[in-house]
CSV table of C-alpha atoms in Angstrom, one decimal:
chain,number,residue,atom,x,y,z
A,1,UNK,CA,12.1,-19.9,-10.9
A,2,UNK,CA,12.6,-19.7,-7.1
A,3,UNK,CA,10.9,-16.6,-5.6
A,4,UNK,CA,13.2,-14.2,-3.8
A,5,UNK,CA,11.2,-12.2,-1.4
A,6,UNK,CA,13.7,-9.4,-1.0
A,7,UNK,CA,13.9,-8.9,-4.7
A,8,UNK,CA,10.0,-9.1,-5.0
A,9,UNK,CA,9.8,-6.3,-2.4
A,10,UNK,CA,12.5,-4.2,-4.0
A,11,UNK,CA,10.6,-4.5,-7.4
A,12,UNK,CA,7.4,-3.5,-5.6
A,13,UNK,CA,9.1,-0.5,-4.1
A,14,UNK,CA,10.3,0.4,-7.5
A,15,UNK,CA,6.9,0.2,-8.8
A,16,UNK,CA,5.5,2.4,-6.1
A,17,UNK,CA,8.2,5.0,-7.1
A,18,UNK,CA,7.2,4.8,-10.7
A,19,UNK,CA,3.4,5.0,-9.9
A,20,UNK,CA,4.0,8.0,-7.7
A,21,UNK,CA,6.3,9.8,-10.2
A,22,UNK,CA,4.6,8.9,-13.6
A,23,UNK,CA,1.0,8.0,-12.7
A,24,UNK,CA,-0.9,5.0,-13.5
A,25,UNK,CA,-0.2,5.3,-17.2
A,26,UNK,CA,3.5,5.1,-16.7
A,27,UNK,CA,3.3,2.0,-14.6
A,28,UNK,CA,4.8,-0.7,-17.0
A,29,UNK,CA,6.8,-3.8,-16.4
A,30,UNK,CA,9.7,-2.2,-18.3
A,31,UNK,CA,9.6,1.1,-16.3
A,32,UNK,CA,9.7,-1.0,-13.2
A,33,UNK,CA,12.5,-3.1,-14.3
A,34,UNK,CA,14.5,0.2,-15.1
A,35,UNK,CA,13.6,1.8,-11.8
A,36,UNK,CA,14.5,-1.3,-9.8
A,37,UNK,CA,17.9,-1.8,-11.8
A,38,UNK,CA,17.0,-5.3,-12.8
A,39,UNK,CA,17.3,-7.0,-16.1
A,40,UNK,CA,14.4,-6.4,-18.5
A,41,UNK,CA,11.6,-8.9,-18.0
A,42,UNK,CA,12.4,-9.4,-14.2
A,43,UNK,CA,9.2,-7.6,-13.1
A,44,UNK,CA,7.1,-9.8,-15.2
A,45,UNK,CA,8.7,-12.9,-13.7
A,46,UNK,CA,7.5,-11.7,-10.3
A,47,UNK,CA,4.2,-10.1,-11.5
A,48,UNK,CA,3.0,-11.8,-14.6
A,49,UNK,CA,0.3,-9.2,-15.5
A,50,UNK,CA,-0.4,-5.6,-14.9
A,51,UNK,CA,-3.3,-6.8,-12.5
A,52,UNK,CA,-0.8,-9.0,-10.5
A,53,UNK,CA,1.7,-6.0,-10.3
A,54,UNK,CA,-1.1,-3.7,-8.9
A,55,UNK,CA,-2.2,-6.5,-6.5
A,56,UNK,CA,1.5,-6.7,-5.4
A,57,UNK,CA,1.6,-2.9,-5.0
A,58,UNK,CA,-1.4,-2.9,-2.8
A,59,UNK,CA,0.2,-5.6,-0.6
A,60,UNK,CA,3.5,-3.7,-0.3
A,61,UNK,CA,1.9,-0.3,0.2
A,62,UNK,CA,0.1,-2.0,3.1
A,63,UNK,CA,3.3,-3.4,4.6
A,64,UNK,CA,5.1,0.0,4.3
A,65,UNK,CA,2.1,1.9,5.9
A,66,UNK,CA,1.5,-0.5,8.9
A,67,UNK,CA,2.5,0.5,12.2
A,68,UNK,CA,5.6,-1.3,13.7
A,69,UNK,CA,5.5,-3.3,16.8
A,70,UNK,CA,7.5,-0.5,18.3
A,71,UNK,CA,5.0,2.1,17.2
A,72,UNK,CA,2.2,0.1,19.1
A,73,UNK,CA,4.3,-0.8,22.1
A,74,UNK,CA,5.2,2.9,22.7
A,75,UNK,CA,1.7,3.7,23.6
A,76,UNK,CA,0.4,0.2,24.8
A,77,UNK,CA,0.7,1.1,28.6
A,78,UNK,CA,-1.1,4.3,28.4
A,79,UNK,CA,-4.7,4.7,29.6
A,80,UNK,CA,-7.3,5.2,27.0
A,81,UNK,CA,-8.1,8.9,26.3
A,82,UNK,CA,-8.7,11.5,23.6
A,83,UNK,CA,-5.0,12.4,24.0
A,84,UNK,CA,-4.0,8.8,23.4
A,85,UNK,CA,-6.3,8.6,20.3
A,86,UNK,CA,-4.7,11.9,19.0
A,87,UNK,CA,-1.2,10.3,19.4
A,88,UNK,CA,-2.3,7.4,17.3
A,89,UNK,CA,-3.8,9.7,14.7
A,90,UNK,CA,-0.5,11.8,14.6
A,91,UNK,CA,1.4,8.4,14.2
A,92,UNK,CA,-0.9,7.4,11.1
A,93,UNK,CA,-0.4,10.9,9.6
A,94,UNK,CA,3.4,10.5,10.2
A,95,UNK,CA,3.5,7.2,8.5
A,96,UNK,CA,1.4,8.4,5.5
A,97,UNK,CA,3.8,11.5,5.1
A,98,UNK,CA,7.2,10.0,5.9
A,99,UNK,CA,7.5,8.3,2.6
A,100,UNK,CA,5.3,10.5,0.3
A,101,UNK,CA,5.8,8.4,-2.6
A,102,UNK,CA,4.0,5.4,-0.9
A,103,UNK,CA,0.8,7.5,-0.1
A,104,UNK,CA,1.0,9.3,-3.6
A,105,UNK,CA,1.1,5.8,-5.2
A,106,UNK,CA,-1.9,4.9,-3.2
A,107,UNK,CA,-3.8,7.9,-4.2
A,108,UNK,CA,-2.9,7.2,-7.9
A,109,UNK,CA,-4.3,3.7,-7.5
A,110,UNK,CA,-7.5,5.0,-6.0
A,111,UNK,CA,-7.8,7.5,-9.0
A,112,UNK,CA,-7.2,4.6,-11.4
A,113,UNK,CA,-9.7,2.6,-9.6
A,114,UNK,CA,-12.5,5.0,-10.7
A,115,UNK,CA,-11.7,4.1,-14.3
A,116,UNK,CA,-10.9,0.2,-13.8
A,117,UNK,CA,-13.2,-1.8,-11.7
A,118,UNK,CA,-10.7,-4.6,-11.1
A,119,UNK,CA,-8.3,-2.1,-9.4
A,120,UNK,CA,-11.3,-0.7,-7.3
A,121,UNK,CA,-12.1,-4.4,-6.2
A,122,UNK,CA,-8.5,-4.9,-5.0
A,123,UNK,CA,-8.4,-1.7,-3.3
A,124,UNK,CA,-11.9,-2.1,-1.7
A,125,UNK,CA,-10.9,-5.4,-0.2
A,126,UNK,CA,-7.7,-4.1,1.2
A,127,UNK,CA,-9.4,-0.8,2.5
A,128,UNK,CA,-12.2,-2.8,4.2
A,129,UNK,CA,-9.8,-5.2,5.9
A,130,UNK,CA,-7.7,-2.2,7.2
A,131,UNK,CA,-10.8,-0.4,8.3
A,132,UNK,CA,-12.1,-3.3,10.2
A,133,UNK,CA,-8.6,-3.9,11.8
A,134,UNK,CA,-8.8,-0.2,12.9
A,135,UNK,CA,-12.2,-0.5,14.4
A,136,UNK,CA,-11.1,-3.7,16.3
A,137,UNK,CA,-7.9,-2.1,17.5
A,138,UNK,CA,-9.8,1.1,18.7
A,139,UNK,CA,-12.2,-1.3,20.5
A,140,UNK,CA,-9.6,-3.5,22.0
A,141,UNK,CA,-7.5,-0.6,23.2
A,142,UNK,CA,-10.7,0.9,24.9
A,143,UNK,CA,-10.2,4.1,22.9
A,144,UNK,CA,-13.2,6.5,22.4
A,145,UNK,CA,-15.2,6.3,19.3
A,146,UNK,CA,-16.6,3.4,17.3
A,147,UNK,CA,-16.8,2.5,13.6
A,148,UNK,CA,-18.6,5.8,12.8
A,149,UNK,CA,-15.9,7.9,14.4
A,150,UNK,CA,-13.2,5.7,12.9
A,151,UNK,CA,-14.7,6.3,9.4
A,152,UNK,CA,-14.9,10.0,10.0
A,153,UNK,CA,-11.2,10.0,11.0
A,154,UNK,CA,-10.5,8.1,7.7
A,155,UNK,CA,-12.0,10.8,5.8
A,156,UNK,CA,-10.4,13.5,7.6
A,157,UNK,CA,-6.9,11.9,7.7
A,158,UNK,CA,-6.9,11.1,3.9
A,159,UNK,CA,-8.0,14.7,3.2
A,160,UNK,CA,-5.3,16.3,5.5
A,161,UNK,CA,-2.6,13.9,4.0
A,162,UNK,CA,-3.7,14.7,0.4
A,163,UNK,CA,-3.6,18.4,1.3
A,164,UNK,CA,-0.1,18.2,2.9
A,165,UNK,CA,1.3,16.1,0.1
A,166,UNK,CA,0.0,18.3,-2.8
A,167,UNK,CA,-0.8,21.8,-2.4
A,168,UNK,CA,-1.6,22.8,1.4
A,169,UNK,CA,-4.5,25.2,2.1
A,170,UNK,CA,-2.5,26.4,5.1
A,171,UNK,CA,1.1,25.3,5.2
A,172,UNK,CA,1.8,27.5,8.1
A,173,UNK,CA,-0.5,25.6,10.5
A,174,UNK,CA,1.3,22.7,12.1
A,175,UNK,CA,-0.1,19.3,11.3
A,176,UNK,CA,-0.3,18.3,14.9
A,177,UNK,CA,-2.4,21.4,15.5
A,178,UNK,CA,-4.9,20.3,12.8
A,179,UNK,CA,-4.9,16.7,14.3
A,180,UNK,CA,-5.8,18.0,17.7
A,181,UNK,CA,-8.7,20.0,16.2
A,182,UNK,CA,-9.9,17.1,14.4
A,183,UNK,CA,-10.0,15.0,17.5
A,184,UNK,CA,-11.6,17.6,19.5
A,185,UNK,CA,-14.3,18.1,16.9
A,186,UNK,CA,-14.9,14.4,16.2
A,187,UNK,CA,-14.6,13.2,19.7
A,188,UNK,CA,-16.3,15.7,21.8
A,189,UNK,CA,-16.1,15.8,25.6
């Protein structure tokens, strides 16, 4: 069967919705077929096993969370500074919260990875590549902070996004204000 990339993305997007809504136990080929509005068996034609479906989800989540060329170009001419770094962090948080189902699906996979080593392995490889790319980007852009600071920002951003997408500790404090405080605290002076 010839592969249709658009249909594959549509199925992966439906799987993201199912995972975010129903959790890992609800993620079945049949549930994805129904959510995607495709004939029964279509998902298994594109993703033969549950492991293949999960690997496809990780790839699709990465695509959907990646910055666009326009996002990057908007700040490309700015001088490196803490303010520019904060702008990049705000953009990351915006991307993680703009389509909550994508980030919730990622959190679901991370939780499932604590029970299933094969999922943890797929996620670890993806996370490590993304982290290395973040460090390389930061270095190439001349932004403050090295791999230690980038790791700390990953921890902080993931906690902030988890808080904002679930039950916020302080929903009255604007997210941008929290980001500015994080940048000031993690990149002093």
